[in-house]
Coordinates of C-alpha atoms and ligand atoms in Angstrom, one line a residue:
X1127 CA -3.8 33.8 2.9
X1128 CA -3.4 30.9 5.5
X1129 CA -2.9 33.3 8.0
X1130 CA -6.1 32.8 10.2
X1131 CA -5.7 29.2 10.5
X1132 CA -5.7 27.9 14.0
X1133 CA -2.9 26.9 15.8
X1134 CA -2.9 23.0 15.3
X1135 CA -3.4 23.4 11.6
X1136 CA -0.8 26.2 11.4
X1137 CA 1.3 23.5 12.9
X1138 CA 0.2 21.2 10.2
X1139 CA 0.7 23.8 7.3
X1140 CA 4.3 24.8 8.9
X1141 CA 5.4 21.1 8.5
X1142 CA 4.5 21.0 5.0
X1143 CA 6.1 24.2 4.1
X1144 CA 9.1 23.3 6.0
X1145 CA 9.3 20.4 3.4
X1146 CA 9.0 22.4 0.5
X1147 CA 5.7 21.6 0.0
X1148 CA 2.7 23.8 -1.4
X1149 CA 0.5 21.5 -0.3
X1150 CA -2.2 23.7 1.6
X1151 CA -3.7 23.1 4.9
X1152 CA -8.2 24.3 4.3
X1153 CA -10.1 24.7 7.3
X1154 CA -13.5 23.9 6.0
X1155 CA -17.2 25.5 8.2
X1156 CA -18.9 21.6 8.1
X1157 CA -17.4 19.3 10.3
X1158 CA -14.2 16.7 9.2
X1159 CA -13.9 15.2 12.6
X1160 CA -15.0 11.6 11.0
X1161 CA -14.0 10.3 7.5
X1162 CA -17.9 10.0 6.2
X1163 CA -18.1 13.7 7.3
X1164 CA -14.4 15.2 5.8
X1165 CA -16.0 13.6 2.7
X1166 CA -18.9 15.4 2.7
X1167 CA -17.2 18.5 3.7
X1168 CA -14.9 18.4 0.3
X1169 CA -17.2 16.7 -2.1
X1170 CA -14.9 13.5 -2.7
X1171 CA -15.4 9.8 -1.8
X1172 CA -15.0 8.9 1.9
X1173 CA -12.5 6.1 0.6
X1174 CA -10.3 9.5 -0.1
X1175 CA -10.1 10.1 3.4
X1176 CA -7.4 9.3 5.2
X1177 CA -8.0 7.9 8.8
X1178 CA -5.3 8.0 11.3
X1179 CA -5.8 5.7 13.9
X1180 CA -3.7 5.6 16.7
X1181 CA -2.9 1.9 18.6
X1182 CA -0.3 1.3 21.3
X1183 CA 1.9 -1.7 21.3
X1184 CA 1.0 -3.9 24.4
X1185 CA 4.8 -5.1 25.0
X1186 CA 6.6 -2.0 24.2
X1187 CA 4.2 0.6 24.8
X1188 CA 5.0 2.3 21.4
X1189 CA 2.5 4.3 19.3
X1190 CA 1.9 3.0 15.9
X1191 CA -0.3 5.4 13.7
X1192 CA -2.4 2.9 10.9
X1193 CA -3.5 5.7 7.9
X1194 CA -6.2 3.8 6.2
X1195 CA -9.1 4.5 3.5
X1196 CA -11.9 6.5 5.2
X1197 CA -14.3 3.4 4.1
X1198 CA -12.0 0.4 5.5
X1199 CA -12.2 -1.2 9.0
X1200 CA -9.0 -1.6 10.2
X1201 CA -7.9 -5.0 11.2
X1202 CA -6.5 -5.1 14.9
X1203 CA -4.7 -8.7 14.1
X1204 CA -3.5 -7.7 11.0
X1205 CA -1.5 -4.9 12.5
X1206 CA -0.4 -6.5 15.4
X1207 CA 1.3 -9.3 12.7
X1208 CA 3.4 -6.9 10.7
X1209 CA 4.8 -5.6 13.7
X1210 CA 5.0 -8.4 15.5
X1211 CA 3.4 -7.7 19.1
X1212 CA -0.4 -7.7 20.1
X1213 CA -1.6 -4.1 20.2
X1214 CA -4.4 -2.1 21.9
X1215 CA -6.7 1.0 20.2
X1216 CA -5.4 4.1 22.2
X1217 CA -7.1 6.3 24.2
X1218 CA -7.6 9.9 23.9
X1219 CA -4.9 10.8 26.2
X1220 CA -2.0 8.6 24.6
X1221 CA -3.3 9.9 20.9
X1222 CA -2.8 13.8 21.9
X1223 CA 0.7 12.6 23.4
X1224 CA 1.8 10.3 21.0
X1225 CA 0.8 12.5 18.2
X1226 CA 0.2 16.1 19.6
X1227 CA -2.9 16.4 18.1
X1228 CA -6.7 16.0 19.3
X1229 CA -8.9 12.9 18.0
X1230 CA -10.4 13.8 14.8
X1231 CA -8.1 16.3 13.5
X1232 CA -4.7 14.0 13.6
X1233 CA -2.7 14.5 10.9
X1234 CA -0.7 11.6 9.1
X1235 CA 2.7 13.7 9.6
X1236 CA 3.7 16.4 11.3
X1237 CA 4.1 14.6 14.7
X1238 CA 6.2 16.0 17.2
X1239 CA 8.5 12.4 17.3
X1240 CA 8.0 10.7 13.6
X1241 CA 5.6 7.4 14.5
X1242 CA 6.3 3.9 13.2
X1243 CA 3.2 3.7 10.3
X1244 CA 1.5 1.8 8.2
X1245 CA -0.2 2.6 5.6
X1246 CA -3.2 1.0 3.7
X1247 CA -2.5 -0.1 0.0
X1248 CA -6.3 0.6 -1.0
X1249 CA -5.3 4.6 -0.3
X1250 CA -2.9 4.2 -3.9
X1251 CA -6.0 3.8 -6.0
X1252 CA -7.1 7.1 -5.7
X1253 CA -4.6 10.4 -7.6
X1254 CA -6.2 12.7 -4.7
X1255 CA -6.5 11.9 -1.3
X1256 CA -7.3 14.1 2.1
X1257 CA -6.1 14.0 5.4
X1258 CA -6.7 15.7 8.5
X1259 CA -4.7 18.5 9.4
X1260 CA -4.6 19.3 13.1
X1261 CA -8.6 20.5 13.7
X1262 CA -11.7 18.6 13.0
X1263 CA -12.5 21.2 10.5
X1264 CA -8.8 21.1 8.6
X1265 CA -7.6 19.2 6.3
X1266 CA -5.3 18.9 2.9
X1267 CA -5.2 16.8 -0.2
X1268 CA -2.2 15.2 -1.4
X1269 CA -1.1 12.0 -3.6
X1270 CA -0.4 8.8 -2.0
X1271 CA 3.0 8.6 -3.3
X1272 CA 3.1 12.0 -1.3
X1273 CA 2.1 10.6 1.4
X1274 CA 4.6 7.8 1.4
X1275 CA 7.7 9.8 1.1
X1276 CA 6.5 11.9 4.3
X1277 CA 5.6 9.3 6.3
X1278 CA 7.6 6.2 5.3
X1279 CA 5.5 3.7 6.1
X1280 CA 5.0 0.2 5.4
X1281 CA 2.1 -0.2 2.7
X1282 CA -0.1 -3.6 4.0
X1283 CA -3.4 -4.7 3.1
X1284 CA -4.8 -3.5 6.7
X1285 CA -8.6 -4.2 5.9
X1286 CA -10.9 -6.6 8.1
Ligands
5CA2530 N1 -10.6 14.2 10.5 C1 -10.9 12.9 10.1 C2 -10.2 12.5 8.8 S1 -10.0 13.8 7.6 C3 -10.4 11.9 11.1 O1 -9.7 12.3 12.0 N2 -10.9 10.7 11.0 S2 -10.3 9.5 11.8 O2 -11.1 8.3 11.4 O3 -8.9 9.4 11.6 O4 -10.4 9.8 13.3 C4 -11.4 9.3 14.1 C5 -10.9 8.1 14.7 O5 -10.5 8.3 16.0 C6 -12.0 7.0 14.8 O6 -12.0 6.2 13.6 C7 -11.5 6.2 16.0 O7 -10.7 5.2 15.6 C8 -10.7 7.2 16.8 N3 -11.5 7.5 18.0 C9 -12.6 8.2 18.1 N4 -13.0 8.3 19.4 C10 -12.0 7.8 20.1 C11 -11.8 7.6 21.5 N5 -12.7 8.0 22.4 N6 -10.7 6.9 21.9 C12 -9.8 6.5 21.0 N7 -10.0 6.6 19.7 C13 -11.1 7.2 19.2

């Protein structure tokens, strides 16, 4: 039963349902607030994990969520070339309203408004791959190609 997860991985698990997914939301006792510790958590490589950073356009002011392997730095100026405007790493604030969700426990999907993402191409080497869902102890496994259909994002080679 999923009943007795917490409210921001409920949300997480309601999204996925509502898709017709049976992908399920597991709130784990260790910690998966960082990507080195969700990988300890499940017993997988931290290049599984998916990170979701959060940066903010510095012209527009838009969010733009970067899901990248748990093991690659994410290059600023690589980012800020696809979409075509310097950006800036996002507070805490603007990452809970941009994407509803807490530091460590933002999810790739499930956002209240559907964020402009990009996705690294190192996550499609791996068949499994987890991602926060909502808490810094939940999260969810899924494929990559998964992944891409939810969130359309553009796939780039992110890594610094
Ligand atoms: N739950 C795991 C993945 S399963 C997780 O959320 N990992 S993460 O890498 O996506 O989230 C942590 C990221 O949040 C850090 O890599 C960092 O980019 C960002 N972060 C951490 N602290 C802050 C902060 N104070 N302000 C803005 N961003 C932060």
């Amino acid at each position: 039963m999923d009943t007795e997860l917490s409210p921001s991985a409920r949300r997480v698990q309601d999204y996925l349902a509502a898709r017709g997914r049976s992908l399920r939301v597991v709130e784990l006792p260790g910690s998966t607030r960082t990507a080195a510790e969700a990988a300890q958590a499940i017993g997988c490589e931290t290049a599984q994990i998916v990170k979701s950073l959060v940066f903010r356009g510095r012209t527009g002011g838009e969010a733009v969520l970067v899901v990248a392997s748990g093991v690659n730095r994410v290059d600023e100026g690589k980012i800020a070339a696809l979409i075509g405007e310097p950006i800036a790493k996002a507070d805490a604030d603007f990452v809970r309203r941009a994407t509803g969700f807490a530091i460590g426990g933002v999810p790739p999907v499930g956002h209240p408004v559907p964020l402009r993402t990009i996705m690294d191409e190192d996550l499609l080497r791996y068949p499994e791959i987890w991602a926060a869902a909502g808490t810094p102890h939940a999260v969810f496994a899924l494929t990559p190609a998964l992944l891409r259909e939810l969130a359309a994002p553009l796939l780039a080679d992110v890594k610094a």
